[in-house]
PDB file of C-alpha atoms in Angstrom:
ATOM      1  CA  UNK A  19     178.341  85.059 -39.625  1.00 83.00           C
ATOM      2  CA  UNK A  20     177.906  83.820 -43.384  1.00 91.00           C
ATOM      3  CA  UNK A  21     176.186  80.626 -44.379  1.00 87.00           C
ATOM      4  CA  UNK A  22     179.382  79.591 -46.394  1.00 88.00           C
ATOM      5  CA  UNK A  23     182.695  80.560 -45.003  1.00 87.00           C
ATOM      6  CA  UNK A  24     184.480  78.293 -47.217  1.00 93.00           C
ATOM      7  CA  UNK A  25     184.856  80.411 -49.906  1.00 96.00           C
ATOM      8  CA  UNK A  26     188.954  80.715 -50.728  1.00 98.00           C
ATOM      9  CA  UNK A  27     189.771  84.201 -51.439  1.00 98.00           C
ATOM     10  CA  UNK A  28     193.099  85.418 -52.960  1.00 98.00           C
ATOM     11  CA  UNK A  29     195.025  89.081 -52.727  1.00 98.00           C
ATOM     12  CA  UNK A  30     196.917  90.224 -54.606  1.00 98.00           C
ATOM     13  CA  UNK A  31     198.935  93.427 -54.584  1.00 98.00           C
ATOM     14  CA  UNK A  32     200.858  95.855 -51.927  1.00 98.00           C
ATOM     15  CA  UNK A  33     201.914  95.998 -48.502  1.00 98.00           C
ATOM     16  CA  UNK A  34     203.303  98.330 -46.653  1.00 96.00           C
ATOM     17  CA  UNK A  35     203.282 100.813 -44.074  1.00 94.00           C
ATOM     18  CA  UNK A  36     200.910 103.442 -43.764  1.00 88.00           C
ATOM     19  CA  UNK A  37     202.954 106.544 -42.078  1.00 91.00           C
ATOM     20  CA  UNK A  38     200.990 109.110 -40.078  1.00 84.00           C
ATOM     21  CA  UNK A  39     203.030 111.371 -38.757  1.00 85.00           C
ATOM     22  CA  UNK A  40     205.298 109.657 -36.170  1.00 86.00           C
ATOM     23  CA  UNK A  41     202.939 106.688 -36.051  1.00 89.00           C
ATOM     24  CA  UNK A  42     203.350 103.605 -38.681  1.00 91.00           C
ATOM     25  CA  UNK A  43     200.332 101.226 -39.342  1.00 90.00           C
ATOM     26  CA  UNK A  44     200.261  98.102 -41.847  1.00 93.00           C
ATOM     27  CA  UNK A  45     198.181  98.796 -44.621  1.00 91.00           C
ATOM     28  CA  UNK A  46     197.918  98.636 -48.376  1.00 94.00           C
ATOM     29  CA  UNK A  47     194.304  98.270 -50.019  1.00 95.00           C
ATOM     30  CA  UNK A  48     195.074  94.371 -50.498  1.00 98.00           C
ATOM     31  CA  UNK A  49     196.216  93.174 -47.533  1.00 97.00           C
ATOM     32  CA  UNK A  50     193.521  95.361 -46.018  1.00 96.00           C
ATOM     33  CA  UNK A  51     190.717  93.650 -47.802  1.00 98.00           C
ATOM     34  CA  UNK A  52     192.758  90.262 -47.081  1.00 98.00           C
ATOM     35  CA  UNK A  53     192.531  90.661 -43.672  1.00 97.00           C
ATOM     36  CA  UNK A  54     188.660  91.683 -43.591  1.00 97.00           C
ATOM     37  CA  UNK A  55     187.938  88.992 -45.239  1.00 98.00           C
ATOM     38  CA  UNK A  56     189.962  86.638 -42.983  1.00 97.00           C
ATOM     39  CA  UNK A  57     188.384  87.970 -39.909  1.00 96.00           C
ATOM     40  CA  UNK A  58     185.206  86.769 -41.251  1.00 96.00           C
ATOM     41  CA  UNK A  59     186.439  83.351 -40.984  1.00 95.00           C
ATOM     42  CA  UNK A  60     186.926  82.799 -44.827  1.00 97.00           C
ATOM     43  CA  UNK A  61     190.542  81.141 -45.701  1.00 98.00           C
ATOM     44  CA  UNK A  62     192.861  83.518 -47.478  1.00 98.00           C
ATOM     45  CA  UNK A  63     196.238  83.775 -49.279  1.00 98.00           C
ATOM     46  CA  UNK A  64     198.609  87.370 -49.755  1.00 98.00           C
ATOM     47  CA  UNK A  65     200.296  87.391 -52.934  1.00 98.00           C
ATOM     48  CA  UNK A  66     202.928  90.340 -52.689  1.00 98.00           C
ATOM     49  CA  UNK A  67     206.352  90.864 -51.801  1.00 98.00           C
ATOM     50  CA  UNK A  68     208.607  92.463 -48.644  1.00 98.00           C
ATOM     51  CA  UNK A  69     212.055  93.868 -48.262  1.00 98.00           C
ATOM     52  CA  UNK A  70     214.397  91.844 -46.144  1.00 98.00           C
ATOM     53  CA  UNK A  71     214.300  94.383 -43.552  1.00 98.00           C
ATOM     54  CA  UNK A  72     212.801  94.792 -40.188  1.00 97.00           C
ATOM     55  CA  UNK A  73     209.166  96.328 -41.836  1.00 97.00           C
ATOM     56  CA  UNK A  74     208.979  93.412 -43.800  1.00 98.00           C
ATOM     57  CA  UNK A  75     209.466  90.925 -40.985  1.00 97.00           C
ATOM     58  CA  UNK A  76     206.805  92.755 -38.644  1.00 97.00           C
ATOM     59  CA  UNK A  77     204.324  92.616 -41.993  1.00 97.00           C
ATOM     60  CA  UNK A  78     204.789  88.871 -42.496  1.00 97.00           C
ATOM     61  CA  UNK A  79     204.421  88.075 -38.741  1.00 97.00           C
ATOM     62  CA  UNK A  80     201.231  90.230 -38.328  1.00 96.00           C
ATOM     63  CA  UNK A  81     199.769  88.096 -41.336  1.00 96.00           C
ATOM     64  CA  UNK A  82     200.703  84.863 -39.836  1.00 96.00           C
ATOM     65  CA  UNK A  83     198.959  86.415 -36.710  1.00 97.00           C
ATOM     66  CA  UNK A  84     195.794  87.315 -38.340  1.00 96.00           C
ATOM     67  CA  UNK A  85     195.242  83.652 -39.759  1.00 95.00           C
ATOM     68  CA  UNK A  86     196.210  84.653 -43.435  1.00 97.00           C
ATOM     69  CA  UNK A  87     198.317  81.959 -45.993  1.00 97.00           C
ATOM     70  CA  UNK A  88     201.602  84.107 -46.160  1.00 96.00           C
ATOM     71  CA  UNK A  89     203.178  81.282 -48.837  1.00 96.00           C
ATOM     72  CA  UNK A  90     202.819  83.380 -51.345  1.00 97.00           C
ATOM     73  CA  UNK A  91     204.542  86.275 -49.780  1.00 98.00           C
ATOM     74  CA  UNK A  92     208.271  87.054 -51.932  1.00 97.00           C
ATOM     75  CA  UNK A  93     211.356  88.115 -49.741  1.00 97.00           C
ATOM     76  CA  UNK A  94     213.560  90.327 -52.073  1.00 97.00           C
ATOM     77  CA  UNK A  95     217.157  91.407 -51.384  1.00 96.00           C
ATOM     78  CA  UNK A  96     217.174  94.515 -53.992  1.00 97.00           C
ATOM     79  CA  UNK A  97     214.021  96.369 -52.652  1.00 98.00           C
ATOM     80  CA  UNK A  98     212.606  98.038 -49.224  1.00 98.00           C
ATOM     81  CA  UNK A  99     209.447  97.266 -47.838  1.00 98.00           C
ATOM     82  CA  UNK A 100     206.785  99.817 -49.402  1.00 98.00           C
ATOM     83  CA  UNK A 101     205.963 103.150 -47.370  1.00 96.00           C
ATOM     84  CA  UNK A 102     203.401 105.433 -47.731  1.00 93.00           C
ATOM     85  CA  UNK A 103     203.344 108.826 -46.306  1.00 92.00           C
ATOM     86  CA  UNK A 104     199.587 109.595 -45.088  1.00 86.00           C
ATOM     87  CA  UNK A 105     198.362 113.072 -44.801  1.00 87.00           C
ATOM     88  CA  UNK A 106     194.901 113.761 -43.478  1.00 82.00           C
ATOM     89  CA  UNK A 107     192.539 117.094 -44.001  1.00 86.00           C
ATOM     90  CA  UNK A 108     190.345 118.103 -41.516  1.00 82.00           C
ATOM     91  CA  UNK A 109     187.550 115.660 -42.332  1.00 79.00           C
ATOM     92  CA  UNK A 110     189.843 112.518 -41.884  1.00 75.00           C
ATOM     93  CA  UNK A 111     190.016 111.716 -45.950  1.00 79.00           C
ATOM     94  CA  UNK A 112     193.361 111.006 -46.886  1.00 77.00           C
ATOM     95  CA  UNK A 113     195.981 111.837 -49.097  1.00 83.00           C
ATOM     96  CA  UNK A 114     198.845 109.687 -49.784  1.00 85.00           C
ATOM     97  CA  UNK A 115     202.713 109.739 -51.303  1.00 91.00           C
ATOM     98  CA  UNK A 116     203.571 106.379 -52.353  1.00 94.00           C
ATOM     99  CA  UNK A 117     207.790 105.265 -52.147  1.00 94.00           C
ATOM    100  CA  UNK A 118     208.538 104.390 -55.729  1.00 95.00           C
ATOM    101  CA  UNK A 119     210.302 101.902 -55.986  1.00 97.00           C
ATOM    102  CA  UNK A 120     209.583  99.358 -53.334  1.00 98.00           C
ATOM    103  CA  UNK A 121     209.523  95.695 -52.576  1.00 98.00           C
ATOM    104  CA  UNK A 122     205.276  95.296 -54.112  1.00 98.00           C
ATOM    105  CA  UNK A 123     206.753  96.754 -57.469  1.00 98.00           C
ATOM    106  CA  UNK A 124     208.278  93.075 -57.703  1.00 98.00           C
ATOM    107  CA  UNK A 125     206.312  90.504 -57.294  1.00 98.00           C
ATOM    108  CA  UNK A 126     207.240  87.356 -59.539  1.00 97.00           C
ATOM    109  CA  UNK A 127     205.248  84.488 -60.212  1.00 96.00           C
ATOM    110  CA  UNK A 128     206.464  80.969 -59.013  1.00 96.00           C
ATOM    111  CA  UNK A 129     205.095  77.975 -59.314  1.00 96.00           C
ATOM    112  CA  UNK A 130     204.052  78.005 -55.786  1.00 96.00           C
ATOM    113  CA  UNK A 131     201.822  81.380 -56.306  1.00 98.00           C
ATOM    114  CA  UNK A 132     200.046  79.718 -59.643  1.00 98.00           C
ATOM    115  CA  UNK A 133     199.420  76.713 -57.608  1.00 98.00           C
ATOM    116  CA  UNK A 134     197.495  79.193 -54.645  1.00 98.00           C
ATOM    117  CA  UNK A 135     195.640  80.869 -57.614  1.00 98.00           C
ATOM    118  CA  UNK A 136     194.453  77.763 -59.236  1.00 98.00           C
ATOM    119  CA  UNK A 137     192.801  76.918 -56.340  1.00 97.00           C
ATOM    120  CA  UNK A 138     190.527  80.149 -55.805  1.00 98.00           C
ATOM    121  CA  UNK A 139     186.986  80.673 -55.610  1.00 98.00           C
ATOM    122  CA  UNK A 140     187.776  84.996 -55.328  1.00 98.00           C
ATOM    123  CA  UNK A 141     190.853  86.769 -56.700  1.00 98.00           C
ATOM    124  CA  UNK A 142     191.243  90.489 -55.400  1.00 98.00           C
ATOM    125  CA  UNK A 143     193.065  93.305 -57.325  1.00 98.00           C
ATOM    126  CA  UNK A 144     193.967  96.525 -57.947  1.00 98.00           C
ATOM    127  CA  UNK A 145     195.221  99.233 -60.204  1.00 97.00           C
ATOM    128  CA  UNK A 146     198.105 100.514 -57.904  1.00 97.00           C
ATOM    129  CA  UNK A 147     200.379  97.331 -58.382  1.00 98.00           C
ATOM    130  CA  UNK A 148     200.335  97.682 -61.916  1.00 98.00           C
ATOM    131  CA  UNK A 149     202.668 100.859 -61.875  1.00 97.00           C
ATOM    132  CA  UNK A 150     205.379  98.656 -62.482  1.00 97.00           C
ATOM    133  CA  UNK A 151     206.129  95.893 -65.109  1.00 98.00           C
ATOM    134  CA  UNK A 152     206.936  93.257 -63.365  1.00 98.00           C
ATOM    135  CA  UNK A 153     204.243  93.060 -60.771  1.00 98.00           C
ATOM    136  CA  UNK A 154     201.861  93.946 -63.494  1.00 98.00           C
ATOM    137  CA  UNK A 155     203.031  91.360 -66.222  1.00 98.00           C
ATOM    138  CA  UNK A 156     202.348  89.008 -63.219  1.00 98.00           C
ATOM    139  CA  UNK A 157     198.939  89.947 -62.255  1.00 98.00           C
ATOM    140  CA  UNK A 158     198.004  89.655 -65.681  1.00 98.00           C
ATOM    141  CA  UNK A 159     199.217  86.408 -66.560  1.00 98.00           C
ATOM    142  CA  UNK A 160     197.726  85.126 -62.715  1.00 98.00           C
ATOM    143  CA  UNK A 161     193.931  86.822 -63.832  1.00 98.00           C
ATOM    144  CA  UNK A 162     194.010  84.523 -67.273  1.00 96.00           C
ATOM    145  CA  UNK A 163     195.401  81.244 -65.184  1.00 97.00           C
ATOM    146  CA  UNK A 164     191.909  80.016 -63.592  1.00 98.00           C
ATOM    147  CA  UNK A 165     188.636  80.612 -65.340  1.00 96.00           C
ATOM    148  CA  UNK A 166     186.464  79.209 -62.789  1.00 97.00           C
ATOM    149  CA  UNK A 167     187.682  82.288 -59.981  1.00 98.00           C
ATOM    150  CA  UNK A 168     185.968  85.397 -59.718  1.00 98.00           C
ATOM    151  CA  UNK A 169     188.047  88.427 -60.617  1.00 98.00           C
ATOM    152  CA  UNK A 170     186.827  91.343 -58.112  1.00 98.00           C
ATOM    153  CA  UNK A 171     189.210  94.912 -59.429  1.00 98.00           C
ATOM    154  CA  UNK A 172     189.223  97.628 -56.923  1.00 98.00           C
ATOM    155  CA  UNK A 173     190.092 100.318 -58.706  1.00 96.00           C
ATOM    156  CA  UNK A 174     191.775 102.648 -56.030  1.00 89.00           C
ATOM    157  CA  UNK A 175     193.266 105.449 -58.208  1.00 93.00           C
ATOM    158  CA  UNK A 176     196.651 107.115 -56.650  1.00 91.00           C
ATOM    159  CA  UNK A 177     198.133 109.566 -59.225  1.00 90.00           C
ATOM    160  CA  UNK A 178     200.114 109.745 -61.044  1.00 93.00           C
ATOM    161  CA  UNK A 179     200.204 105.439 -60.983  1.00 94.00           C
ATOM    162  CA  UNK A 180     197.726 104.982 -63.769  1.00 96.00           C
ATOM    163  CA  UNK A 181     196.501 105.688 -66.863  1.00 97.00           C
ATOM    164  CA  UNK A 182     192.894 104.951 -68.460  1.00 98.00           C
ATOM    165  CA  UNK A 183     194.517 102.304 -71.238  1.00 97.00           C
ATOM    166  CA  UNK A 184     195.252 100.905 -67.838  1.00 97.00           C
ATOM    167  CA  UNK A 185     192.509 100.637 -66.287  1.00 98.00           C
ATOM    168  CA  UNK A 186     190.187  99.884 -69.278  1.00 98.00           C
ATOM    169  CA  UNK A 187     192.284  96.488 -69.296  1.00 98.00           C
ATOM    170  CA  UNK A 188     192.467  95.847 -65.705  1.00 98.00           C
ATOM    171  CA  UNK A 189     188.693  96.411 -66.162  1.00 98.00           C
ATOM    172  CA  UNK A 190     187.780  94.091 -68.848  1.00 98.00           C
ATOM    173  CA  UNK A 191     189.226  91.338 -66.823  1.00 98.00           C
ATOM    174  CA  UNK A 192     186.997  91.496 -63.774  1.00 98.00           C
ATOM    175  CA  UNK A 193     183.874  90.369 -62.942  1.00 98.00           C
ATOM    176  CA  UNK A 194     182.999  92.858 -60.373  1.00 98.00           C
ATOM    177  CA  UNK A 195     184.627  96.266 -60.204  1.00 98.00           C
ATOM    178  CA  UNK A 196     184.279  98.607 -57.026  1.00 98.00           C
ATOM    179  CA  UNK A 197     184.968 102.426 -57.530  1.00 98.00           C
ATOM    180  CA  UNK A 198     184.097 105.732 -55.342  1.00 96.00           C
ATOM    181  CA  UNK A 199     182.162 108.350 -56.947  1.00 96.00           C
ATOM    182  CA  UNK A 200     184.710 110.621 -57.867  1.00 96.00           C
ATOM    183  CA  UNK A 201     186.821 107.582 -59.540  1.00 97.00           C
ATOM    184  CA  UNK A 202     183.909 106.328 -62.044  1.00 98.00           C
ATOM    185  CA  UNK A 203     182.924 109.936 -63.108  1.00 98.00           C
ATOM    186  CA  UNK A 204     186.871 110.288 -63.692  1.00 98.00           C
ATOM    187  CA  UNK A 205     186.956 107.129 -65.623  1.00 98.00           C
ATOM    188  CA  UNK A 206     183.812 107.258 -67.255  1.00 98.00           C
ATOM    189  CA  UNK A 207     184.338 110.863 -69.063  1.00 98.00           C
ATOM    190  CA  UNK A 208     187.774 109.460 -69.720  1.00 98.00           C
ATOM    191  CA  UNK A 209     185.881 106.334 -71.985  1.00 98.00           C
ATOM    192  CA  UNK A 210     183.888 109.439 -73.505  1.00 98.00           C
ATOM    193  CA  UNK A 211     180.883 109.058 -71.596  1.00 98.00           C
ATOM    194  CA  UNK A 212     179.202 112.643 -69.662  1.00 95.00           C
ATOM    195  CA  UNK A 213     176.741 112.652 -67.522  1.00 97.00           C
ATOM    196  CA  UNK A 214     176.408 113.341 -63.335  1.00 95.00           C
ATOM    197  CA  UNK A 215     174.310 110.540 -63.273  1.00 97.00           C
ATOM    198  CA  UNK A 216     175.821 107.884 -61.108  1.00 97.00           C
ATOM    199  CA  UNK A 217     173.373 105.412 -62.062  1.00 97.00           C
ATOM    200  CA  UNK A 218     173.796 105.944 -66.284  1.00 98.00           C
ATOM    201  CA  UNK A 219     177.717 105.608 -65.585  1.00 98.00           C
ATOM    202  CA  UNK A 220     177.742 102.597 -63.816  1.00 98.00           C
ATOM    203  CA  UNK A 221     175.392 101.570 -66.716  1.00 98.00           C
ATOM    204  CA  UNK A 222     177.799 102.563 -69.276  1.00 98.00           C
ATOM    205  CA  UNK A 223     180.924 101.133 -67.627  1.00 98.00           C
ATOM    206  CA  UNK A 224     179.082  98.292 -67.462  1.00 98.00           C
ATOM    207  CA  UNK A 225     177.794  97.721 -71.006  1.00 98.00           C
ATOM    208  CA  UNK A 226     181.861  99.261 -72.056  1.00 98.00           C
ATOM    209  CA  UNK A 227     183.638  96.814 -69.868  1.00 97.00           C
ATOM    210  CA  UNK A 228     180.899  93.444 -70.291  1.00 97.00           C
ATOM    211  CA  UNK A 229     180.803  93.721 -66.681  1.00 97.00           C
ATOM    212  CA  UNK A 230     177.138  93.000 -64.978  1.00 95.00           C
ATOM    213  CA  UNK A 231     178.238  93.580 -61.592  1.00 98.00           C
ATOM    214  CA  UNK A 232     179.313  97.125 -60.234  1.00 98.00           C
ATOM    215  CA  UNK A 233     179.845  98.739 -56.960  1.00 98.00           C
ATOM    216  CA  UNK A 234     180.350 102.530 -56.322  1.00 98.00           C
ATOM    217  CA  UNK A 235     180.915 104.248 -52.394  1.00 97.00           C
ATOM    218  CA  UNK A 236     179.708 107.328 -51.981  1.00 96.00           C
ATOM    219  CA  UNK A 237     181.174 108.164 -48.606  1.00 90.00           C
ATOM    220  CA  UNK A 238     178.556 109.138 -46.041  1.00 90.00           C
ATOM    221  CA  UNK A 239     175.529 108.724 -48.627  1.00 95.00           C
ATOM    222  CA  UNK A 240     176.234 104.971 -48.783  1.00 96.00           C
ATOM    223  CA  UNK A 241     176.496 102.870 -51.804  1.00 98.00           C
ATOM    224  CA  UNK A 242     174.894 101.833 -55.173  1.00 98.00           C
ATOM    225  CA  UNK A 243     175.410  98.055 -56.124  1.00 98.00           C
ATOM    226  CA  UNK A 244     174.980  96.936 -59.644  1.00 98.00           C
ATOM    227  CA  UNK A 245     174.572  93.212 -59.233  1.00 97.00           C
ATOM    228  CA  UNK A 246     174.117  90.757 -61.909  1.00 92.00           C
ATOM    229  CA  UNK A 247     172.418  93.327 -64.038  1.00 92.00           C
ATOM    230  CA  UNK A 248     169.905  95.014 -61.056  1.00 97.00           C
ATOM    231  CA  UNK A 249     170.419  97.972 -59.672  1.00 98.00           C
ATOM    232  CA  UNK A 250     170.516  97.992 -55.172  1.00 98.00           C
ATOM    233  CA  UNK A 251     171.073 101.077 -53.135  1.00 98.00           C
ATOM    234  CA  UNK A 252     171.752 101.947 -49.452  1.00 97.00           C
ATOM    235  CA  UNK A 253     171.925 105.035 -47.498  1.00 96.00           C
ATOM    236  CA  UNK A 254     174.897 104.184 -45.576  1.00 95.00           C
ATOM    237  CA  UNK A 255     175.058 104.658 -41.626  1.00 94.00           C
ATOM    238  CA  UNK A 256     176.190 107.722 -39.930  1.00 92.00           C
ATOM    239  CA  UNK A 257     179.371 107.795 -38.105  1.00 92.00           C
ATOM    240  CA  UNK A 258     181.765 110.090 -36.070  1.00 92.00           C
ATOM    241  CA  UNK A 259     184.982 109.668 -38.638  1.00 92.00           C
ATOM    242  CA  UNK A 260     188.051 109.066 -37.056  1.00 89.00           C
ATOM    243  CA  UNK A 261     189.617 108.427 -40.565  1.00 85.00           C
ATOM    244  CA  UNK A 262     188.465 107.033 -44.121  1.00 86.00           C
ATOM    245  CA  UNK A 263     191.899 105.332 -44.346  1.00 85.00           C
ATOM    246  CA  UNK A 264     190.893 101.020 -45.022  1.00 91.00           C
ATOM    247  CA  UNK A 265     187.249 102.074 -44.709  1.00 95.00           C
ATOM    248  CA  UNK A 266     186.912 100.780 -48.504  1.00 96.00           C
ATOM    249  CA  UNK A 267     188.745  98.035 -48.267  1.00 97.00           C
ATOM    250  CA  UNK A 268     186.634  96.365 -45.532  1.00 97.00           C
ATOM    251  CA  UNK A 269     183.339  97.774 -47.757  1.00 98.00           C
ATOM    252  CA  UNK A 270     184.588  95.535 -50.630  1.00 98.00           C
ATOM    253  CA  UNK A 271     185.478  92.834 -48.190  1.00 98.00           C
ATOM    254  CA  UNK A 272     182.177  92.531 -46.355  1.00 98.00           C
ATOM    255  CA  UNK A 273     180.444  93.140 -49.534  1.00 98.00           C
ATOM    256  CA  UNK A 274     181.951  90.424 -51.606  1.00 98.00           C
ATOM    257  CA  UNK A 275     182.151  87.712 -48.828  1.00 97.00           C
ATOM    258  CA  UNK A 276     177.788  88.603 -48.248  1.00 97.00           C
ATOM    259  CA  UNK A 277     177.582  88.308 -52.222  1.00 97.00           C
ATOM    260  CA  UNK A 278     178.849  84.955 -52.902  1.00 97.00           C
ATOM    261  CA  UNK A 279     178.116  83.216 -49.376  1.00 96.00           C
ATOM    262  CA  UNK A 280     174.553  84.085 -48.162  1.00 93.00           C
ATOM    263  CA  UNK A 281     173.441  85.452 -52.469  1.00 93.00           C
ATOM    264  CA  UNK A 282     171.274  88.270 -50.604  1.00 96.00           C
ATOM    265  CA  UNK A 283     172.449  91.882 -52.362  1.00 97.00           C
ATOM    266  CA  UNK A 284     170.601  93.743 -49.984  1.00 97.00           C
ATOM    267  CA  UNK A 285     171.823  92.086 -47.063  1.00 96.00           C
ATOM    268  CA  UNK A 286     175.554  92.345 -48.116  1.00 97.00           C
ATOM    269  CA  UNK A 287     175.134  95.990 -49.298  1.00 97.00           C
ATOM    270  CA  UNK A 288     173.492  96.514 -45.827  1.00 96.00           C
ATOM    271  CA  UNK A 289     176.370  94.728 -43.714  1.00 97.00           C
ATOM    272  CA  UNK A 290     178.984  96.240 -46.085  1.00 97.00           C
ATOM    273  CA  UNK A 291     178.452  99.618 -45.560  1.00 97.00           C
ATOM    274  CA  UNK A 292     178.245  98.944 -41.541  1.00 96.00           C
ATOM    275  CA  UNK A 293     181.546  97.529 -41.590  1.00 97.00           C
ATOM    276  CA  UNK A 294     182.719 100.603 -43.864  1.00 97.00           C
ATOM    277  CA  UNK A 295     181.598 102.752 -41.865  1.00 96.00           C
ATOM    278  CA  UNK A 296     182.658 100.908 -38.243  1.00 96.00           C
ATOM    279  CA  UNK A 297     186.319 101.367 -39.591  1.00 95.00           C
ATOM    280  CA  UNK A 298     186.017 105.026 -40.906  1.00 94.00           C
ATOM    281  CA  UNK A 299     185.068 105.172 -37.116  1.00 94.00           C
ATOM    282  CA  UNK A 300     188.194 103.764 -35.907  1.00 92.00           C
ATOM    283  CA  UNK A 301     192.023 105.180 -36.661  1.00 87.00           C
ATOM    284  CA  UNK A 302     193.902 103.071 -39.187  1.00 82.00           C
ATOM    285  CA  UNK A 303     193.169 100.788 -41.483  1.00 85.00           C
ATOM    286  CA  UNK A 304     192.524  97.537 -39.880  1.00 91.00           C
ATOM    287  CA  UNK A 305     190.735  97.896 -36.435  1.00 92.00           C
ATOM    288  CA  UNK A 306     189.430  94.580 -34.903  1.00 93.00           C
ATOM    289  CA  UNK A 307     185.500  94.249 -34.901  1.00 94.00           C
ATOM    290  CA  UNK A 308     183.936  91.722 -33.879  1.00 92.00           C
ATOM    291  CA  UNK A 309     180.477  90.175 -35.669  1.00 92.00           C
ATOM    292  CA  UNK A 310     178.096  90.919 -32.545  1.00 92.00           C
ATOM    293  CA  UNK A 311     179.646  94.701 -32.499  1.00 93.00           C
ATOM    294  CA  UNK A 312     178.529  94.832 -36.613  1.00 95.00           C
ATOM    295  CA  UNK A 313     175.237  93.269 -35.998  1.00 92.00           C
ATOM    296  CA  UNK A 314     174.566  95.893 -32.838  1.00 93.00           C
ATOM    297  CA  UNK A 315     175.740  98.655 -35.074  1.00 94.00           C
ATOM    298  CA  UNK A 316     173.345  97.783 -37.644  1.00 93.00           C
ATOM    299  CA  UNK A 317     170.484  97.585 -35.326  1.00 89.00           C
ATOM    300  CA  UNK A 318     171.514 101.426 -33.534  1.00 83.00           C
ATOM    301  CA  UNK A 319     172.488 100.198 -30.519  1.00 54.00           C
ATOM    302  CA  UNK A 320     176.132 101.523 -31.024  1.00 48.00           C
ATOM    303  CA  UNK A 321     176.906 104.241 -33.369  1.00 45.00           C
ATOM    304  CA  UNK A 322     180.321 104.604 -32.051  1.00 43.00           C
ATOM    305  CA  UNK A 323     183.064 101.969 -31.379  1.00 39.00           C
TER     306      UNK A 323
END
């Protein structure tokens, strides 16, 4: 599906489960974009941490399953695996109440993790995982350890878990930054910037932040991709939404792995937000799609999965 699925992609951040109602689904934004990007054939590794508990044994053998490096995955004693209450409106976007603490809130750095993070080409991040010290002192140290690897932040704001000193750090460290429209308006007029224009923020975020390549969703009006200082756009695809929940995450991932295997903007903004909008088709987070069901999609031959 890519011309180089080589490429050896890192994430790190939460796990968990994803609670609708009575039903329970894997999820967290990294492992989501982890296993996206694995199912494009690209080798990955999960950086977090699990409870020793029956939720974290279920999330470790479903990344095993799904061809993902789970050495860097930390077993803790003093911590349940992380849960998230979903609650959905009527249009399928979500809202979310995130357990506090939980097993992700502690993920330490061995010499086994710096050895998986020396060794990548892409490191995925995210603000969440930061809400505590000691998952965020080890991000941070992990981001400075290998200069060659390209830092890719997805912001994903959950209040009340951040704060813009925050993410003005988190954002000077990355290459690439992804956002929705709501969260770079929110964070731009934070940084003192006002304007509607979603263009003249990215801009400014960009020129603030020394950060030439910049991605912002805008739900069912597509995307606008800053990339190496030029500007792309796409209209997006439409879609019967089942729910938005992962539909991001597998944006980023297509996005990112189109980006730095095939070097086409267009083309990965194109097969991005297909594969955004395939999952906002689908309940959950992580639906299996297959490439020939993204490449009929894209042509109209199946607007519905």
């Amino acid at each position: 599906m890519f011309l180089n699925d080589t490429i050896n992609a890192v994430s790190f951040g939460e796990v968990l489960f994803d609670v609708f109602g009575e039903e329970k689904k894997i999820g967290g934004a990294p492992l989501n974009l982890a296993l996206r990007t694995a199912s494009f054939g690209f080798p990955v590794s999960m950086i977090s941490a699990v409870g020793n508990d029956e939720d974290g044994q279920v999330i470790c053998d479903y990344i095993k399953e799904n061809q993902l490096d789970t050495s860097g995955m930390i077993t803790t004693e003093d911590y349940d695996t992380g849960i998230v209450q979903v609650t959905l409106n009527e249009r399928g976007s979500a809202t979310y109440e995130i357990k506090f603490p939980s097993a992700w809130d502690f993920i330490e750095t061995n010499e086994n993790i710096r050895s998986i993070v020396k060794n990548a080409d892409v490191f995925f991040y995210g603000s969440l995982v930061c809400r505590n010290e000691v998952s965020k002192n080890t991000l941070m140290s992990l981001l400075d350890s290998n200069p060659d690897m390209f830092r890719v932040f997805d912001v994903n704001l959950r209040k009340p878990f951040y704060n813009i000193e925050l993410l003005e750090q988190l954002m000077n460290k990355a290459d690439f930054i992804k956002f929705n429209d709501e969260e770079i308006l929110e964070i731009a007029s934070a940084l003192g910037f006002s304007s509607e224009n979603l263009e003249e923020n990215v801009r400014f975020i960009s020129e603030k932040t020394d950060t030439n390549s910049i991605c912002v969703t805008l739900g069912k009006h597509g995307s606008l991709l800053l990339w190496k200082g030029k500007m792309y756009r796409h209209s997006g695809y439409p879609v019967k939404v089942a729910d938005t929940v992962g539909a991001g995450d597998s944006f980023l991932a297509a996005l990112i792995a189109g980006l730095l295997s095939d070097k086409d903007p267009q083309k990965a903004l194109g097969l991005a937000n297909a594969v955004g909008a395939m999952v906002a088709g689908c309940p959950g987070a992580n639906p299996k799609i297959k490439a020939e069901d993204i490449h009929l999609f894209m042509e109209g031959r199946a607007l519905e999965l």
